[in-house]
Amino acid sequence: MTIKNSRDARLAEAVALREAGEHEQARRLLVALAEEFPADATVAYQTAWVHDVLGQEMEAVPFYERALAGDGLSEQERRGARLGYASTLRGLGRYPEAVEAFGSGLAEFPDDNALRTFSAMALYNVGEHHEAMRTLLEVLASTSSDPAVQRYRPAIEHYARDLDAVE
């Protein structure tokens, strides 16, 4: 097999196509790779991602599941797969499943503020408004560089723990 036909070269080509905005071409190449390498977590992740980019969330779900069940994803890919999968479930209106998927992602990456932020949206969708607000306030307090937010960081963190607190 020549280098041109190798899995790595074809995967790199598909990723480059996606990044260049050639989403449908990338999808066709990735679907073929996923059929040829069904246990390859990286191929599955990239295939899920391109389906999401194309607005084909239903088609993305099984590829995310395959990617997360497999081995071989880098930490960055695994974080992306966790976020992509849970966000896709949320976008499909599968809110309880999304909350569960975000929970799994946060168990693996507890300090990932993107996961925490998107998780808050799913928590809102299932009526967990207090927990959603707490999460967003904590992320805001810990990540904002706005001087006004930082000046009030202790108060924001206090109310994040108990939104119903009165002085």
PDB file of C-alpha atoms in Angstrom:
ATOM      1  CA  MET A   1       0.000   0.000   0.000  1.00  0.00           C
ATOM      2  CA  THR A   2       1.431   3.371  -0.936  1.00  0.00           C
ATOM      3  CA  ILE A   3       1.649   6.260   1.509  1.00  0.00           C
ATOM      4  CA  LYS A   4      -1.071   8.057  -0.503  1.00  0.00           C
ATOM      5  CA  ASN A   5      -3.518   5.263   0.271  1.00  0.00           C
ATOM      6  CA  SER A   6      -2.555   4.859   3.912  1.00  0.00           C
ATOM      7  CA  ARG A   7      -5.041   5.515   6.702  1.00  0.00           C
ATOM      8  CA  ASP A   8      -2.972   8.385   8.080  1.00  0.00           C
ATOM      9  CA  ALA A   9      -2.647  10.172   4.755  1.00  0.00           C
ATOM     10  CA  ARG A  10      -6.342   9.762   3.958  1.00  0.00           C
ATOM     11  CA  LEU A  11      -7.326  10.942   7.432  1.00  0.00           C
ATOM     12  CA  ALA A  12      -5.063  13.982   7.126  1.00  0.00           C
ATOM     13  CA  GLU A  13      -6.589  14.737   3.733  1.00  0.00           C
ATOM     14  CA  ALA A  14     -10.121  14.518   5.151  1.00  0.00           C
ATOM     15  CA  VAL A  15      -9.273  16.806   8.072  1.00  0.00           C
ATOM     16  CA  ALA A  16      -7.666  19.302   5.694  1.00  0.00           C
ATOM     17  CA  LEU A  17     -10.786  19.224   3.514  1.00  0.00           C
ATOM     18  CA  ARG A  18     -13.004  19.870   6.549  1.00  0.00           C
ATOM     19  CA  GLU A  19     -10.793  22.723   7.696  1.00  0.00           C
ATOM     20  CA  ALA A  20     -10.885  24.189   4.177  1.00  0.00           C
ATOM     21  CA  GLY A  21     -14.680  24.172   4.191  1.00  0.00           C
ATOM     22  CA  GLU A  22     -14.990  21.212   1.811  1.00  0.00           C
ATOM     23  CA  HIS A  23     -17.299  19.463   4.260  1.00  0.00           C
ATOM     24  CA  GLU A  24     -19.139  17.108   1.934  1.00  0.00           C
ATOM     25  CA  GLN A  25     -15.901  15.871   0.350  1.00  0.00           C
ATOM     26  CA  ALA A  26     -14.456  15.358   3.826  1.00  0.00           C
ATOM     27  CA  ARG A  27     -17.599  13.503   4.919  1.00  0.00           C
ATOM     28  CA  ARG A  28     -17.428  11.074   1.983  1.00  0.00           C
ATOM     29  CA  LEU A  29     -13.769  10.315   2.653  1.00  0.00           C
ATOM     30  CA  LEU A  30     -14.329   9.923   6.406  1.00  0.00           C
ATOM     31  CA  VAL A  31     -17.359   7.651   5.997  1.00  0.00           C
ATOM     32  CA  ALA A  32     -15.257   5.402   3.729  1.00  0.00           C
ATOM     33  CA  LEU A  33     -12.447   5.400   6.314  1.00  0.00           C
ATOM     34  CA  ALA A  34     -14.920   4.614   9.110  1.00  0.00           C
ATOM     35  CA  GLU A  35     -16.202   1.632   7.140  1.00  0.00           C
ATOM     36  CA  GLU A  36     -12.669   0.415   6.527  1.00  0.00           C
ATOM     37  CA  PHE A  37     -11.490   1.075  10.114  1.00  0.00           C
ATOM     38  CA  PRO A  38     -14.611   0.605  12.286  1.00  0.00           C
ATOM     39  CA  ALA A  39     -12.629   0.303  15.542  1.00  0.00           C
ATOM     40  CA  ASP A  40     -10.520   3.410  14.922  1.00  0.00           C
ATOM     41  CA  ALA A  41     -11.559   6.010  17.523  1.00  0.00           C
ATOM     42  CA  THR A  42      -9.830   8.905  15.765  1.00  0.00           C
ATOM     43  CA  VAL A  43     -11.518   8.172  12.452  1.00  0.00           C
ATOM     44  CA  ALA A  44     -14.866   7.864  14.248  1.00  0.00           C
ATOM     45  CA  TYR A  45     -14.314  11.191  16.022  1.00  0.00           C
ATOM     46  CA  GLN A  46     -13.430  13.005  12.822  1.00  0.00           C
ATOM     47  CA  THR A  47     -16.434  11.428  11.086  1.00  0.00           C
ATOM     48  CA  ALA A  48     -18.748  12.578  13.874  1.00  0.00           C
ATOM     49  CA  TRP A  49     -17.271  16.067  13.748  1.00  0.00           C
ATOM     50  CA  VAL A  50     -17.822  16.496  10.017  1.00  0.00           C
ATOM     51  CA  HIS A  51     -21.427  15.315  10.340  1.00  0.00           C
ATOM     52  CA  ASP A  52     -21.963  17.945  13.048  1.00  0.00           C
ATOM     53  CA  VAL A  53     -20.449  20.634  10.836  1.00  0.00           C
ATOM     54  CA  LEU A  54     -22.913  19.649   8.105  1.00  0.00           C
ATOM     55  CA  GLY A  55     -25.857  19.837  10.516  1.00  0.00           C
ATOM     56  CA  GLN A  56     -26.290  16.062  10.385  1.00  0.00           C
ATOM     57  CA  GLU A  57     -26.414  15.552  14.138  1.00  0.00           C
ATOM     58  CA  MET A  58     -28.373  12.281  14.025  1.00  0.00           C
ATOM     59  CA  GLU A  59     -25.674  10.761  11.836  1.00  0.00           C
ATOM     60  CA  ALA A  60     -22.934  12.099  14.123  1.00  0.00           C
ATOM     61  CA  VAL A  61     -24.189  10.351  17.284  1.00  0.00           C
ATOM     62  CA  PRO A  62     -23.110   6.764  16.508  1.00  0.00           C
ATOM     63  CA  PHE A  63     -19.677   7.964  15.404  1.00  0.00           C
ATOM     64  CA  TYR A  64     -19.221   9.881  18.664  1.00  0.00           C
ATOM     65  CA  GLU A  65     -20.294   6.778  20.577  1.00  0.00           C
ATOM     66  CA  ARG A  66     -17.808   4.655  18.649  1.00  0.00           C
ATOM     67  CA  ALA A  67     -15.034   7.204  19.248  1.00  0.00           C
ATOM     68  CA  LEU A  68     -15.679   7.385  22.983  1.00  0.00           C
ATOM     69  CA  ALA A  69     -15.910   3.602  23.326  1.00  0.00           C
ATOM     70  CA  GLY A  70     -12.584   3.082  21.589  1.00  0.00           C
ATOM     71  CA  ASP A  71      -8.983   3.704  22.456  1.00  0.00           C
ATOM     72  CA  GLY A  72      -6.442   5.927  20.816  1.00  0.00           C
ATOM     73  CA  LEU A  73      -7.874   9.433  21.099  1.00  0.00           C
ATOM     74  CA  SER A  74      -5.465  12.085  22.304  1.00  0.00           C
ATOM     75  CA  GLU A  75      -6.575  14.030  25.366  1.00  0.00           C
ATOM     76  CA  GLN A  76      -7.594  16.961  23.166  1.00  0.00           C
ATOM     77  CA  GLU A  77      -9.591  14.686  20.842  1.00  0.00           C
ATOM     78  CA  ARG A  78     -11.249  12.982  23.802  1.00  0.00           C
ATOM     79  CA  ARG A  79     -12.281  16.357  25.271  1.00  0.00           C
ATOM     80  CA  GLY A  80     -13.625  17.367  21.857  1.00  0.00           C
ATOM     81  CA  ALA A  81     -15.505  14.097  21.490  1.00  0.00           C
ATOM     82  CA  ARG A  82     -17.020  14.447  24.969  1.00  0.00           C
ATOM     83  CA  LEU A  83     -18.165  18.004  24.245  1.00  0.00           C
ATOM     84  CA  GLY A  84     -19.325  17.231  20.718  1.00  0.00           C
ATOM     85  CA  TYR A  85     -21.296  14.152  21.729  1.00  0.00           C
ATOM     86  CA  ALA A  86     -23.088  15.765  24.660  1.00  0.00           C
ATOM     87  CA  SER A  87     -23.769  18.978  22.732  1.00  0.00           C
ATOM     88  CA  THR A  88     -25.137  16.988  19.818  1.00  0.00           C
ATOM     89  CA  LEU A  89     -27.505  15.121  22.129  1.00  0.00           C
ATOM     90  CA  ARG A  90     -28.629  18.452  23.562  1.00  0.00           C
ATOM     91  CA  GLY A  91     -29.125  19.887  20.081  1.00  0.00           C
ATOM     92  CA  LEU A  92     -31.321  16.914  19.236  1.00  0.00           C
ATOM     93  CA  GLY A  93     -33.502  17.625  22.274  1.00  0.00           C
ATOM     94  CA  ARG A  94     -32.246  14.523  24.075  1.00  0.00           C
ATOM     95  CA  TYR A  95     -31.716  16.564  27.236  1.00  0.00           C
ATOM     96  CA  PRO A  96     -31.506  13.847  29.929  1.00  0.00           C
ATOM     97  CA  GLU A  97     -28.986  11.938  27.803  1.00  0.00           C
ATOM     98  CA  ALA A  98     -27.043  15.158  27.259  1.00  0.00           C
ATOM     99  CA  VAL A  99     -26.896  15.827  31.012  1.00  0.00           C
ATOM    100  CA  GLU A 100     -25.596  12.290  31.529  1.00  0.00           C
ATOM    101  CA  ALA A 101     -23.036  12.678  28.731  1.00  0.00           C
ATOM    102  CA  PHE A 102     -21.836  16.013  30.109  1.00  0.00           C
ATOM    103  CA  GLY A 103     -21.564  14.366  33.527  1.00  0.00           C
ATOM    104  CA  SER A 104     -19.341  11.648  32.069  1.00  0.00           C
ATOM    105  CA  GLY A 105     -17.226  14.272  30.358  1.00  0.00           C
ATOM    106  CA  LEU A 106     -16.885  16.289  33.551  1.00  0.00           C
ATOM    107  CA  ALA A 107     -15.983  13.174  35.530  1.00  0.00           C
ATOM    108  CA  GLU A 108     -13.077  12.751  33.124  1.00  0.00           C
ATOM    109  CA  PHE A 109     -12.251  16.464  32.713  1.00  0.00           C
ATOM    110  CA  PRO A 110     -13.639  18.259  35.810  1.00  0.00           C
ATOM    111  CA  ASP A 111     -11.901  21.558  35.108  1.00  0.00           C
ATOM    112  CA  ASP A 112     -12.972  21.874  31.474  1.00  0.00           C
ATOM    113  CA  ASN A 113     -14.896  25.136  31.427  1.00  0.00           C
ATOM    114  CA  ALA A 114     -16.340  24.555  27.954  1.00  0.00           C
ATOM    115  CA  LEU A 115     -17.862  21.284  29.172  1.00  0.00           C
ATOM    116  CA  ARG A 116     -19.113  23.022  32.320  1.00  0.00           C
ATOM    117  CA  THR A 117     -20.691  25.866  30.331  1.00  0.00           C
ATOM    118  CA  PHE A 118     -22.466  23.634  27.827  1.00  0.00           C
ATOM    119  CA  SER A 119     -23.492  21.329  30.650  1.00  0.00           C
ATOM    120  CA  ALA A 120     -25.234  24.283  32.295  1.00  0.00           C
ATOM    121  CA  MET A 121     -27.351  24.685  29.170  1.00  0.00           C
ATOM    122  CA  ALA A 122     -28.424  21.044  29.326  1.00  0.00           C
ATOM    123  CA  LEU A 123     -29.153  21.383  33.042  1.00  0.00           C
ATOM    124  CA  TYR A 124     -31.382  24.345  32.221  1.00  0.00           C
ATOM    125  CA  ASN A 125     -33.193  22.220  29.629  1.00  0.00           C
ATOM    126  CA  VAL A 126     -34.073  19.574  32.229  1.00  0.00           C
ATOM    127  CA  GLY A 127     -35.313  22.161  34.716  1.00  0.00           C
ATOM    128  CA  GLU A 128     -32.204  22.163  36.925  1.00  0.00           C
ATOM    129  CA  HIS A 129     -32.066  25.955  36.884  1.00  0.00           C
ATOM    130  CA  HIS A 130     -30.300  26.368  40.221  1.00  0.00           C
ATOM    131  CA  GLU A 131     -27.492  23.990  39.241  1.00  0.00           C
ATOM    132  CA  ALA A 132     -27.217  25.607  35.794  1.00  0.00           C
ATOM    133  CA  MET A 133     -26.924  29.078  37.309  1.00  0.00           C
ATOM    134  CA  ARG A 134     -24.423  27.888  39.936  1.00  0.00           C
ATOM    135  CA  THR A 135     -22.233  26.368  37.245  1.00  0.00           C
ATOM    136  CA  LEU A 136     -22.295  29.483  35.072  1.00  0.00           C
ATOM    137  CA  LEU A 137     -21.516  31.763  38.012  1.00  0.00           C
ATOM    138  CA  GLU A 138     -18.566  29.591  39.011  1.00  0.00           C
ATOM    139  CA  VAL A 139     -17.197  29.591  35.467  1.00  0.00           C
ATOM    140  CA  LEU A 140     -17.687  33.354  35.204  1.00  0.00           C
ATOM    141  CA  ALA A 141     -15.979  34.053  38.530  1.00  0.00           C
ATOM    142  CA  SER A 142     -13.015  31.825  37.763  1.00  0.00           C
ATOM    143  CA  THR A 143     -12.405  32.810  34.148  1.00  0.00           C
ATOM    144  CA  SER A 144     -13.404  36.439  33.706  1.00  0.00           C
ATOM    145  CA  SER A 145     -10.671  39.011  33.405  1.00  0.00           C
ATOM    146  CA  ASP A 146     -13.186  41.834  33.704  1.00  0.00           C
ATOM    147  CA  PRO A 147     -12.029  43.990  36.658  1.00  0.00           C
ATOM    148  CA  ALA A 148     -15.601  44.543  37.841  1.00  0.00           C
ATOM    149  CA  VAL A 149     -16.297  40.811  37.916  1.00  0.00           C
ATOM    150  CA  GLN A 150     -13.022  40.130  39.694  1.00  0.00           C
ATOM    151  CA  ARG A 151     -13.755  42.860  42.266  1.00  0.00           C
ATOM    152  CA  TYR A 152     -16.958  41.014  43.162  1.00  0.00           C
ATOM    153  CA  ARG A 153     -15.596  37.506  42.732  1.00  0.00           C
ATOM    154  CA  PRO A 154     -16.008  36.527  46.418  1.00  0.00           C
ATOM    155  CA  ALA A 155     -19.665  37.621  46.371  1.00  0.00           C
ATOM    156  CA  ILE A 156     -20.311  35.839  43.057  1.00  0.00           C
ATOM    157  CA  GLU A 157     -18.731  32.657  44.408  1.00  0.00           C
ATOM    158  CA  HIS A 158     -20.765  32.956  47.622  1.00  0.00           C
ATOM    159  CA  TYR A 159     -24.043  33.298  45.752  1.00  0.00           C
ATOM    160  CA  ALA A 160     -23.056  30.532  43.339  1.00  0.00           C
ATOM    161  CA  ARG A 161     -23.059  28.192  46.344  1.00  0.00           C
ATOM    162  CA  ASP A 162     -26.441  29.484  47.581  1.00  0.00           C
ATOM    163  CA  LEU A 163     -28.448  31.681  45.228  1.00  0.00           C
ATOM    164  CA  ASP A 164     -31.169  32.040  47.858  1.00  0.00           C
ATOM    165  CA  ALA A 165     -28.841  33.373  50.544  1.00  0.00           C
ATOM    166  CA  VAL A 166     -29.775  36.661  52.152  1.00  0.00           C
ATOM    167  CA  GLU A 167     -27.497  38.841  54.227  1.00  0.00           C
TER     168      GLU A 167
END
